[in-house]
């Protein structure tokens, strides 16, 4: 779990932006020696270096977020081009896509589309994040690069409403086809479907007076 | 004279005894040959990820037990507490880490036993199911005496485990190990050398290594296709880095290879359990963590090797006592996607064998 | 098929004999089936069964100090507590557990500072009427299922587990 891979991606594509790291205020300036991450897991591949400086003690809600898994922010329009290189190029060898998902950030008015990639050659991982606006969210599909992205993108479309352009079969996978809304958005309010309300009312009528289901 | 043929669409499920839950397979047939399979999932979708956002870190342990893969509840607890501990930088006492490893391996055996049993039923061998349940009952008793639950344990805690092992538990566990190693050859007699079983599984449902990687398969399914990858070896968690164990890998990629991989994994699990009990240190089992734990802001991806494959949680914390966003990377979800590849070109009678061989739990697929 | 018919017949016969050998051996082993409602298995004393508020013999009342910790920690929010009075005069007026919502996770038992709420080794809470799954203060003091369904001769089949390190939950009101 070293940041080596993320640094390499940044060296290859200047447009990407590294996740902010503890002890580094300037994430844009790629440091010459990669700082070992504060991950709890032992990383045999990580070069022995100085321990990261302990961050100053601050209340939990004020401290900057700690990204323990290395990753980069990718501009949405470059995503497909970068993924094609990452999956095929021997330098990266990220053949395995663990999942595709998203994070809703209503305060920034955007979604962060999340990709987790893995390489078996050096046993390292990389997270890609593409920021898309909350209104009309759309990003290029990577199903042509990793076949397994098919269902993961369908799931993300279903639960977040993010449109993956160029996806072969983009329709709901978890919810029913006539479902209204996208449940994992932060502003989603659950509404009983009309047929369910009807069915429940009918059931109430049927069992009335039978003494079933009523609280004593 | 060319025969005019027509494709037939066969609807299998959602309620079907061999779909192991509520799964609908839309099978396109050309005569007896499978042209295409489209699994239709979502019948068990409970939006666990959304529910977790409304519960505290401690309460979520009870939720991941039943919201995800219910046949290996403690594997789910493990990945959840692992993610939280990494982000909150909580140390786990040595003894608790050993206990967790023992429990995880017992859970792996019990989950694989269910699979052997149901796979046998799918192929018409009912005896294997009864035997597997008999062995599993011993594990359930071990679980019950230490955790209090048989399926849903809520045993792991952030920073340790709930209660120490009861007196004599390790002795009983070792007894079980001996008993189980005696019983395993019987399964070889019953299934491995069974000509009917071989005919139904050998060479059926082949998944090539490259396709397994591309489709995101993991766990025994990928290992049966020749992918030498196990999270316990690649990214050791708990005390797996101190254990000696082998990772069975087969190159055939068929149903029989998946069966052999799982059978060998159970043997290796017994090895790990014996080593753990031998090295089990005394001491604390739980470090002090407050009930309403506030996890500092940050993001982490924790991964474990669940009985079904590479189980991961991407946790986004915002500094409050509830997680901001949890993404569960379910192994069965990706393995089920690989099903479309495995089934193409086989006969309709092989649907059951191939579906059974990937060991899906629909609660894990749909979450 | 490269094998001849006779070879296959012999192979099949061997498979049959091997399979039957294991079956035969199992036939002569002691039976492990338990005829459930008549016989029951011993359950461990950590069993996550029904919840109860045991009566403390010293005070002749439960040990609840009305700290609301269990109500707060419950993931399913199935515990409802109400109290009147102030300070030492505080009196528990309502302690309801909706057993149909309960997920038997044991977090309430864990956080309770006075061990006022405990698990009892009962599990047969099923009922024909859903209303019977609301356990109020009286039911929790009694600590048994409201509608005991499976009644019969309780015959212990397995040897009782050895004494366990964790103190068995004393004060449970099991007859």
mmCIF file of C-alpha atoms in Angstrom, chain B residues 7-350:
data_model
loop_
_atom_site.group_PDB
_atom_site.id
_atom_site.type_symbol
_atom_site.label_atom_id
_atom_site.label_comp_id
_atom_site.label_asym_id
_atom_site.label_seq_id
_atom_site.Cartn_x
_atom_site.Cartn_y
_atom_site.Cartn_z
ATOM 1 C CA UNK B 7 -34.314 -19.649 -29.480
ATOM 2 C CA UNK B 8 -36.197 -20.314 -26.305
ATOM 3 C CA UNK B 9 -36.055 -18.060 -23.278
ATOM 4 C CA UNK B 10 -36.250 -20.006 -20.047
ATOM 5 C CA UNK B 11 -37.023 -18.199 -16.833
ATOM 6 C CA UNK B 12 -35.396 -19.845 -13.853
ATOM 7 C CA UNK B 13 -36.322 -18.464 -10.460
ATOM 8 C CA UNK B 14 -36.722 -16.190 -8.547
ATOM 9 C CA UNK B 15 -38.010 -19.027 -6.399
ATOM 10 C CA UNK B 16 -36.022 -22.079 -7.318
ATOM 11 C CA UNK B 17 -34.489 -24.616 -4.973
ATOM 12 C CA UNK B 18 -31.069 -24.461 -6.528
ATOM 13 C CA UNK B 19 -30.622 -20.715 -6.789
ATOM 14 C CA UNK B 20 -29.642 -20.524 -3.105
ATOM 15 C CA UNK B 21 -31.828 -17.559 -2.382
ATOM 16 C CA UNK B 22 -33.871 -15.336 -4.570
ATOM 17 C CA UNK B 23 -32.147 -15.168 -7.903
ATOM 18 C CA UNK B 24 -33.692 -15.133 -11.333
ATOM 19 C CA UNK B 25 -31.768 -16.473 -14.296
ATOM 20 C CA UNK B 26 -32.990 -15.585 -17.759
ATOM 21 C CA UNK B 27 -31.518 -18.359 -19.867
ATOM 22 C CA UNK B 28 -31.609 -18.158 -23.636
ATOM 23 C CA UNK B 29 -31.569 -21.634 -25.097
ATOM 24 C CA UNK B 30 -30.914 -22.971 -28.562
ATOM 25 C CA UNK B 31 -32.297 -26.448 -28.241
ATOM 26 C CA UNK B 32 -30.436 -27.733 -25.232
ATOM 27 C CA UNK B 33 -27.477 -25.378 -25.547
ATOM 28 C CA UNK B 34 -27.188 -22.213 -23.526
ATOM 29 C CA UNK B 35 -26.739 -19.163 -25.722
ATOM 30 C CA UNK B 36 -26.862 -16.527 -23.050
ATOM 31 C CA UNK B 37 -27.570 -16.151 -19.339
ATOM 32 C CA UNK B 38 -28.659 -12.947 -17.699
ATOM 33 C CA UNK B 39 -28.880 -13.089 -13.913
ATOM 34 C CA UNK B 40 -31.537 -10.766 -12.557
ATOM 35 C CA UNK B 41 -30.638 -9.753 -9.027
ATOM 36 C CA UNK B 42 -31.904 -7.297 -6.465
ATOM 37 C CA UNK B 43 -34.652 -9.348 -4.844
ATOM 38 C CA UNK B 44 -32.853 -9.256 -1.510
ATOM 39 C CA UNK B 45 -31.621 -5.695 -1.798
ATOM 40 C CA UNK B 46 -31.919 -4.009 1.587
ATOM 41 C CA UNK B 47 -29.564 -1.097 0.997
ATOM 42 C CA UNK B 48 -27.261 -1.971 3.845
ATOM 43 C CA UNK B 49 -24.906 0.810 2.776
ATOM 44 C CA UNK B 50 -27.646 3.350 3.371
ATOM 45 C CA UNK B 51 -28.681 1.829 6.674
ATOM 46 C CA UNK B 52 -25.097 1.903 7.900
ATOM 47 C CA UNK B 53 -24.997 5.649 7.432
ATOM 48 C CA UNK B 54 -27.687 6.005 10.096
ATOM 49 C CA UNK B 55 -26.041 3.818 12.741
ATOM 50 C CA UNK B 56 -23.016 4.246 14.937
ATOM 51 C CA UNK B 57 -19.834 2.281 14.380
ATOM 52 C CA UNK B 58 -20.698 -0.124 17.189
ATOM 53 C CA UNK B 59 -24.271 -0.687 16.039
ATOM 54 C CA UNK B 60 -23.081 -1.402 12.524
ATOM 55 C CA UNK B 61 -21.374 -4.586 13.722
ATOM 56 C CA UNK B 62 -24.828 -5.999 14.360
ATOM 57 C CA UNK B 63 -25.961 -4.847 10.948
ATOM 58 C CA UNK B 64 -23.154 -6.211 8.778
ATOM 59 C CA UNK B 65 -23.775 -9.594 10.390
ATOM 60 C CA UNK B 66 -27.140 -10.049 8.744
ATOM 61 C CA UNK B 67 -27.168 -7.443 6.010
ATOM 62 C CA UNK B 68 -24.329 -9.030 4.093
ATOM 63 C CA UNK B 69 -23.233 -12.618 3.682
ATOM 64 C CA UNK B 70 -25.184 -14.393 6.416
ATOM 65 C CA UNK B 71 -23.313 -17.671 6.099
ATOM 66 C CA UNK B 72 -20.049 -16.104 7.200
ATOM 67 C CA UNK B 73 -21.164 -13.400 9.575
ATOM 68 C CA UNK B 74 -17.853 -12.985 11.335
ATOM 69 C CA UNK B 75 -16.010 -12.419 8.076
ATOM 70 C CA UNK B 76 -18.259 -9.408 7.586
ATOM 71 C CA UNK B 77 -17.641 -8.188 11.110
ATOM 72 C CA UNK B 78 -13.939 -8.560 10.510
ATOM 73 C CA UNK B 79 -13.821 -6.304 7.470
ATOM 74 C CA UNK B 80 -15.940 -3.693 9.192
ATOM 75 C CA UNK B 81 -13.893 -3.524 12.388
ATOM 76 C CA UNK B 82 -10.695 -3.643 10.342
ATOM 77 C CA UNK B 83 -11.688 -0.578 8.351
ATOM 78 C CA UNK B 84 -12.753 1.296 11.481
ATOM 79 C CA UNK B 85 -9.636 0.381 13.416
ATOM 80 C CA UNK B 86 -7.352 1.485 10.620
ATOM 81 C CA UNK B 87 -9.036 4.838 10.327
ATOM 82 C CA UNK B 88 -9.363 5.459 14.063
ATOM 83 C CA UNK B 89 -5.871 4.034 14.687
ATOM 84 C CA UNK B 90 -6.977 1.626 17.377
ATOM 85 C CA UNK B 91 -4.620 -1.078 18.548
ATOM 86 C CA UNK B 92 -5.972 -4.587 18.975
ATOM 87 C CA UNK B 93 -4.507 -6.766 21.747
ATOM 88 C CA UNK B 94 -2.563 -9.801 20.621
ATOM 89 C CA UNK B 95 -4.917 -12.320 22.145
ATOM 90 C CA UNK B 96 -7.906 -10.767 20.437
ATOM 91 C CA UNK B 97 -6.161 -10.963 17.091
ATOM 92 C CA UNK B 98 -5.507 -14.647 17.563
ATOM 93 C CA UNK B 99 -9.077 -15.286 18.647
ATOM 94 C CA UNK B 100 -10.322 -13.434 15.606
ATOM 95 C CA UNK B 101 -8.171 -15.528 13.317
ATOM 96 C CA UNK B 102 -9.447 -18.755 14.856
ATOM 97 C CA UNK B 103 -13.029 -17.587 14.463
ATOM 98 C CA UNK B 104 -12.517 -16.492 10.878
ATOM 99 C CA UNK B 105 -11.091 -19.851 9.907
ATOM 100 C CA UNK B 106 -13.861 -21.752 11.673
ATOM 101 C CA UNK B 107 -16.277 -19.548 9.808
ATOM 102 C CA UNK B 108 -14.576 -20.401 6.552
ATOM 103 C CA UNK B 109 -14.931 -24.107 7.249
ATOM 104 C CA UNK B 110 -18.589 -23.791 8.197
ATOM 105 C CA UNK B 111 -19.329 -21.752 5.092
ATOM 106 C CA UNK B 112 -17.516 -24.202 2.825
ATOM 107 C CA UNK B 113 -19.325 -27.084 4.485
ATOM 108 C CA UNK B 114 -22.673 -25.541 3.617
ATOM 109 C CA UNK B 115 -21.412 -25.151 0.100
ATOM 110 C CA UNK B 116 -20.295 -28.776 -0.173
ATOM 111 C CA UNK B 117 -23.661 -29.900 1.114
ATOM 112 C CA UNK B 118 -25.780 -27.754 -1.149
ATOM 113 C CA UNK B 119 -23.557 -28.442 -4.132
ATOM 114 C CA UNK B 120 -24.090 -32.119 -3.493
ATOM 115 C CA UNK B 121 -27.848 -31.612 -3.381
ATOM 116 C CA UNK B 122 -27.712 -29.674 -6.633
ATOM 117 C CA UNK B 123 -26.028 -32.639 -8.257
ATOM 118 C CA UNK B 124 -28.300 -35.206 -6.640
ATOM 119 C CA UNK B 125 -26.046 -36.426 -3.836
ATOM 120 C CA UNK B 126 -28.107 -35.900 -0.731
ATOM 121 C CA UNK B 127 -25.829 -37.676 1.734
ATOM 122 C CA UNK B 128 -23.140 -35.026 1.491
ATOM 123 C CA UNK B 129 -25.588 -32.434 2.760
ATOM 124 C CA UNK B 130 -26.428 -34.365 5.897
ATOM 125 C CA UNK B 131 -22.807 -35.071 6.615
ATOM 126 C CA UNK B 132 -21.765 -31.490 6.059
ATOM 127 C CA UNK B 133 -24.512 -30.301 8.391
ATOM 128 C CA UNK B 134 -23.366 -32.783 11.021
ATOM 129 C CA UNK B 135 -19.840 -31.395 10.906
ATOM 130 C CA UNK B 136 -21.084 -27.839 10.788
ATOM 131 C CA UNK B 137 -23.163 -28.440 13.892
ATOM 132 C CA UNK B 138 -19.946 -28.978 15.835
ATOM 133 C CA UNK B 139 -18.672 -25.598 14.670
ATOM 134 C CA UNK B 140 -21.983 -24.002 15.556
ATOM 135 C CA UNK B 141 -21.647 -25.403 19.065
ATOM 136 C CA UNK B 142 -18.178 -23.923 19.335
ATOM 137 C CA UNK B 143 -19.509 -20.579 18.161
ATOM 138 C CA UNK B 144 -22.451 -20.764 20.502
ATOM 139 C CA UNK B 145 -20.340 -21.356 23.565
ATOM 140 C CA UNK B 146 -17.974 -18.493 22.810
ATOM 141 C CA UNK B 147 -20.087 -15.878 21.083
ATOM 142 C CA UNK B 148 -23.632 -16.719 22.138
ATOM 143 C CA UNK B 149 -24.941 -16.853 18.610
ATOM 144 C CA UNK B 150 -25.003 -19.535 15.981
ATOM 145 C CA UNK B 151 -25.385 -17.519 12.795
ATOM 146 C CA UNK B 152 -25.252 -13.898 13.876
ATOM 147 C CA UNK B 153 -22.562 -13.549 16.464
ATOM 148 C CA UNK B 154 -21.857 -9.841 17.009
ATOM 149 C CA UNK B 155 -18.636 -11.043 18.565
ATOM 150 C CA UNK B 156 -15.956 -8.759 17.168
ATOM 151 C CA UNK B 157 -15.684 -5.308 18.625
ATOM 152 C CA UNK B 158 -13.746 -2.290 17.508
ATOM 153 C CA UNK B 159 -10.480 -2.884 19.324
ATOM 154 C CA UNK B 160 -10.898 -6.533 20.197
ATOM 155 C CA UNK B 161 -13.551 -9.147 20.756
ATOM 156 C CA UNK B 162 -16.544 -9.152 23.041
ATOM 157 C CA UNK B 163 -15.779 -11.909 25.501
ATOM 158 C CA UNK B 164 -12.823 -14.155 26.171
ATOM 159 C CA UNK B 165 -12.950 -17.768 25.131
ATOM 160 C CA UNK B 166 -14.649 -19.900 27.764
ATOM 161 C CA UNK B 167 -12.592 -22.360 29.734
ATOM 162 C CA UNK B 168 -11.868 -25.530 27.820
ATOM 163 C CA UNK B 169 -12.842 -23.996 24.518
ATOM 164 C CA UNK B 170 -9.448 -24.407 22.908
ATOM 165 C CA UNK B 171 -9.422 -28.046 23.951
ATOM 166 C CA UNK B 172 -12.803 -28.621 22.369
ATOM 167 C CA UNK B 173 -11.676 -26.753 19.274
ATOM 168 C CA UNK B 174 -8.650 -28.998 18.906
ATOM 169 C CA UNK B 175 -10.916 -31.995 19.375
ATOM 170 C CA UNK B 176 -13.024 -30.709 16.542
ATOM 171 C CA UNK B 177 -9.927 -30.272 14.363
ATOM 172 C CA UNK B 178 -8.978 -33.921 14.887
ATOM 173 C CA UNK B 179 -12.528 -35.058 14.305
ATOM 174 C CA UNK B 180 -12.845 -33.002 11.160
ATOM 175 C CA UNK B 181 -9.576 -34.190 9.686
ATOM 176 C CA UNK B 182 -10.818 -37.749 10.216
ATOM 177 C CA UNK B 183 -14.051 -36.973 8.440
ATOM 178 C CA UNK B 184 -12.634 -35.167 5.437
ATOM 179 C CA UNK B 185 -11.423 -38.335 3.675
ATOM 180 C CA UNK B 186 -15.023 -39.543 3.741
ATOM 181 C CA UNK B 187 -15.959 -36.636 1.537
ATOM 182 C CA UNK B 188 -13.247 -37.712 -0.858
ATOM 183 C CA UNK B 189 -14.784 -41.165 -0.960
ATOM 184 C CA UNK B 190 -18.254 -39.786 -1.365
ATOM 185 C CA UNK B 191 -17.691 -37.007 -3.895
ATOM 186 C CA UNK B 192 -14.134 -36.680 -5.142
ATOM 187 C CA UNK B 193 -13.938 -40.245 -6.414
ATOM 188 C CA UNK B 194 -17.570 -40.469 -7.412
ATOM 189 C CA UNK B 195 -17.864 -41.114 -11.164
ATOM 190 C CA UNK B 196 -21.251 -39.389 -11.388
ATOM 191 C CA UNK B 197 -19.955 -36.353 -9.549
ATOM 192 C CA UNK B 198 -16.876 -36.255 -11.769
ATOM 193 C CA UNK B 199 -18.945 -36.501 -14.916
ATOM 194 C CA UNK B 200 -21.134 -33.627 -13.815
ATOM 195 C CA UNK B 201 -18.311 -31.321 -12.785
ATOM 196 C CA UNK B 202 -15.070 -32.130 -14.594
ATOM 197 C CA UNK B 203 -14.496 -29.814 -17.513
ATOM 198 C CA UNK B 204 -17.839 -28.094 -16.957
ATOM 199 C CA UNK B 205 -18.146 -24.328 -16.718
ATOM 200 C CA UNK B 206 -14.570 -23.437 -17.523
ATOM 201 C CA UNK B 207 -13.460 -19.903 -16.701
ATOM 202 C CA UNK B 208 -10.106 -18.875 -18.106
ATOM 203 C CA UNK B 209 -7.677 -16.999 -15.888
ATOM 204 C CA UNK B 210 -7.678 -13.843 -18.014
ATOM 205 C CA UNK B 211 -11.457 -13.765 -18.086
ATOM 206 C CA UNK B 212 -11.634 -14.320 -14.345
ATOM 207 C CA UNK B 213 -9.421 -11.276 -13.772
ATOM 208 C CA UNK B 214 -11.259 -9.138 -16.284
ATOM 209 C CA UNK B 215 -14.650 -10.005 -14.813
ATOM 210 C CA UNK B 216 -13.544 -9.293 -11.287
ATOM 211 C CA UNK B 217 -13.847 -12.818 -9.922
ATOM 212 C CA UNK B 218 -12.032 -13.531 -6.691
ATOM 213 C CA UNK B 219 -11.711 -16.136 -4.008
ATOM 214 C CA UNK B 220 -11.970 -19.845 -4.760
ATOM 215 C CA UNK B 221 -13.519 -19.126 -8.163
ATOM 216 C CA UNK B 222 -10.467 -17.165 -9.307
ATOM 217 C CA UNK B 223 -8.040 -19.528 -7.617
ATOM 218 C CA UNK B 224 -9.586 -22.489 -9.412
ATOM 219 C CA UNK B 225 -8.836 -20.624 -12.644
ATOM 220 C CA UNK B 226 -5.165 -20.307 -11.804
ATOM 221 C CA UNK B 227 -5.008 -16.897 -10.174
ATOM 222 C CA UNK B 228 -2.594 -17.229 -7.272
ATOM 223 C CA UNK B 229 -4.050 -14.534 -5.088
ATOM 224 C CA UNK B 230 -5.208 -14.665 -1.513
ATOM 225 C CA UNK B 231 -5.633 -11.534 0.583
ATOM 226 C CA UNK B 232 -4.418 -13.445 3.620
ATOM 227 C CA UNK B 233 -1.058 -13.872 1.866
ATOM 228 C CA UNK B 234 -0.904 -10.690 -0.197
ATOM 229 C CA UNK B 235 -2.061 -8.238 2.452
ATOM 230 C CA UNK B 236 -2.026 -10.086 5.773
ATOM 231 C CA UNK B 237 -4.408 -8.874 8.427
ATOM 232 C CA UNK B 238 -4.770 -10.083 12.018
ATOM 233 C CA UNK B 239 -2.068 -12.734 12.509
ATOM 234 C CA UNK B 240 -2.043 -14.400 9.119
ATOM 235 C CA UNK B 241 1.501 -13.204 8.491
ATOM 236 C CA UNK B 242 2.718 -15.501 11.295
ATOM 237 C CA UNK B 243 0.809 -18.544 10.105
ATOM 238 C CA UNK B 244 2.078 -21.214 7.797
ATOM 239 C CA UNK B 245 -0.513 -22.247 5.297
ATOM 240 C CA UNK B 246 -0.834 -22.993 1.650
ATOM 241 C CA UNK B 247 -3.124 -21.381 -0.881
ATOM 242 C CA UNK B 248 -4.578 -24.035 -3.163
ATOM 243 C CA UNK B 249 -4.528 -22.990 -6.798
ATOM 244 C CA UNK B 250 -5.791 -25.064 -9.711
ATOM 245 C CA UNK B 251 -5.407 -24.273 -13.367
ATOM 246 C CA UNK B 252 -8.428 -26.121 -14.807
ATOM 247 C CA UNK B 253 -11.014 -23.478 -14.008
ATOM 248 C CA UNK B 254 -13.918 -25.916 -14.045
ATOM 249 C CA UNK B 255 -16.484 -26.805 -11.397
ATOM 250 C CA UNK B 256 -14.392 -29.681 -10.122
ATOM 251 C CA UNK B 257 -11.383 -27.412 -9.627
ATOM 252 C CA UNK B 258 -13.535 -25.072 -7.561
ATOM 253 C CA UNK B 259 -14.622 -28.019 -5.473
ATOM 254 C CA UNK B 260 -11.029 -29.167 -4.935
ATOM 255 C CA UNK B 261 -9.873 -25.668 -4.031
ATOM 256 C CA UNK B 262 -12.525 -25.356 -1.345
ATOM 257 C CA UNK B 263 -11.830 -28.809 0.069
ATOM 258 C CA UNK B 264 -8.129 -27.988 0.322
ATOM 259 C CA UNK B 265 -8.908 -24.610 1.871
ATOM 260 C CA UNK B 266 -10.728 -26.365 4.695
ATOM 261 C CA UNK B 267 -7.619 -28.457 5.396
ATOM 262 C CA UNK B 268 -5.482 -25.339 5.409
ATOM 263 C CA UNK B 269 -7.941 -23.631 7.738
ATOM 264 C CA UNK B 270 -7.541 -26.474 10.215
ATOM 265 C CA UNK B 271 -3.786 -25.956 9.976
ATOM 266 C CA UNK B 272 -4.173 -22.280 10.785
ATOM 267 C CA UNK B 273 -6.499 -22.978 13.712
ATOM 268 C CA UNK B 274 -4.045 -25.470 15.220
ATOM 269 C CA UNK B 275 -1.177 -23.014 14.922
ATOM 270 C CA UNK B 276 -3.271 -20.221 16.416
ATOM 271 C CA UNK B 277 -4.272 -22.288 19.430
ATOM 272 C CA UNK B 278 -0.676 -23.345 19.917
ATOM 273 C CA UNK B 279 0.549 -19.747 19.904
ATOM 274 C CA UNK B 280 -2.473 -18.228 21.630
ATOM 275 C CA UNK B 281 -1.093 -15.700 24.126
ATOM 276 C CA UNK B 282 -2.730 -14.683 27.367
ATOM 277 C CA UNK B 283 -3.706 -11.144 28.110
ATOM 278 C CA UNK B 284 -6.218 -8.511 27.261
ATOM 279 C CA UNK B 285 -8.900 -9.195 24.702
ATOM 280 C CA UNK B 286 -10.214 -5.716 24.195
ATOM 281 C CA UNK B 287 -8.695 -2.268 24.217
ATOM 282 C CA UNK B 288 -10.714 0.546 25.690
ATOM 283 C CA UNK B 289 -12.927 2.099 23.057
ATOM 284 C CA UNK B 290 -15.832 4.311 23.924
ATOM 285 C CA UNK B 291 -19.320 3.240 22.954
ATOM 286 C CA UNK B 292 -20.005 6.268 20.766
ATOM 287 C CA UNK B 293 -16.677 6.158 18.984
ATOM 288 C CA UNK B 294 -15.913 9.200 16.861
ATOM 289 C CA UNK B 295 -13.735 8.261 13.921
ATOM 290 C CA UNK B 296 -11.529 11.024 12.510
ATOM 291 C CA UNK B 297 -12.139 12.233 8.992
ATOM 292 C CA UNK B 298 -10.648 10.113 6.307
ATOM 293 C CA UNK B 299 -11.071 7.318 3.823
ATOM 294 C CA UNK B 300 -9.736 3.799 3.837
ATOM 295 C CA UNK B 301 -10.228 0.587 1.924
ATOM 296 C CA UNK B 302 -9.952 -2.535 4.032
ATOM 297 C CA UNK B 303 -9.931 -5.933 2.416
ATOM 298 C CA UNK B 304 -10.180 -9.441 3.744
ATOM 299 C CA UNK B 305 -10.444 -12.895 2.316
ATOM 300 C CA UNK B 306 -13.962 -13.997 3.099
ATOM 301 C CA UNK B 307 -15.007 -17.571 2.271
ATOM 302 C CA UNK B 308 -16.413 -16.255 -0.982
ATOM 303 C CA UNK B 309 -13.516 -14.098 -2.039
ATOM 304 C CA UNK B 310 -12.085 -10.622 -1.792
ATOM 305 C CA UNK B 311 -14.406 -8.797 0.593
ATOM 306 C CA UNK B 312 -13.678 -5.129 1.048
ATOM 307 C CA UNK B 313 -15.145 -2.044 2.628
ATOM 308 C CA UNK B 314 -14.410 1.487 1.481
ATOM 309 C CA UNK B 315 -15.157 3.600 4.514
ATOM 310 C CA UNK B 316 -15.566 7.373 4.396
ATOM 311 C CA UNK B 317 -15.685 8.960 7.845
ATOM 312 C CA UNK B 318 -16.550 12.576 8.527
ATOM 313 C CA UNK B 319 -15.465 12.881 12.148
ATOM 314 C CA UNK B 320 -18.859 12.076 13.665
ATOM 315 C CA UNK B 321 -19.939 8.877 15.372
ATOM 316 C CA UNK B 322 -21.583 7.553 12.224
ATOM 317 C CA UNK B 323 -19.924 6.678 8.935
ATOM 318 C CA UNK B 324 -20.477 9.099 6.080
ATOM 319 C CA UNK B 325 -20.434 6.490 3.358
ATOM 320 C CA UNK B 326 -19.724 2.792 3.295
ATOM 321 C CA UNK B 327 -19.115 0.895 0.105
ATOM 322 C CA UNK B 328 -19.181 -2.844 0.460
ATOM 323 C CA UNK B 329 -17.288 -4.706 -2.209
ATOM 324 C CA UNK B 330 -19.134 -7.998 -2.219
ATOM 325 C CA UNK B 331 -17.205 -10.942 -3.650
ATOM 326 C CA UNK B 332 -20.310 -12.852 -4.707
ATOM 327 C CA UNK B 333 -21.510 -9.901 -6.781
ATOM 328 C CA UNK B 334 -18.499 -10.082 -9.068
ATOM 329 C CA UNK B 335 -18.408 -13.864 -9.029
ATOM 330 C CA UNK B 336 -22.012 -13.968 -10.140
ATOM 331 C CA UNK B 337 -21.182 -11.660 -13.002
ATOM 332 C CA UNK B 338 -18.580 -14.181 -14.167
ATOM 333 C CA UNK B 339 -21.397 -16.714 -14.387
ATOM 334 C CA UNK B 340 -22.490 -15.318 -17.748
ATOM 335 C CA UNK B 341 -19.085 -16.251 -19.102
ATOM 336 C CA UNK B 342 -18.955 -19.695 -17.527
ATOM 337 C CA UNK B 343 -22.351 -20.851 -18.744
ATOM 338 C CA UNK B 344 -22.197 -19.893 -22.384
ATOM 339 C CA UNK B 345 -22.128 -22.982 -24.615
ATOM 340 C CA UNK B 346 -23.061 -25.544 -21.972
ATOM 341 C CA UNK B 347 -26.176 -27.660 -21.781
ATOM 342 C CA UNK B 348 -29.207 -26.669 -19.789
ATOM 343 C CA UNK B 349 -28.559 -29.482 -17.300
ATOM 344 C CA UNK B 350 -25.221 -27.880 -16.419
#
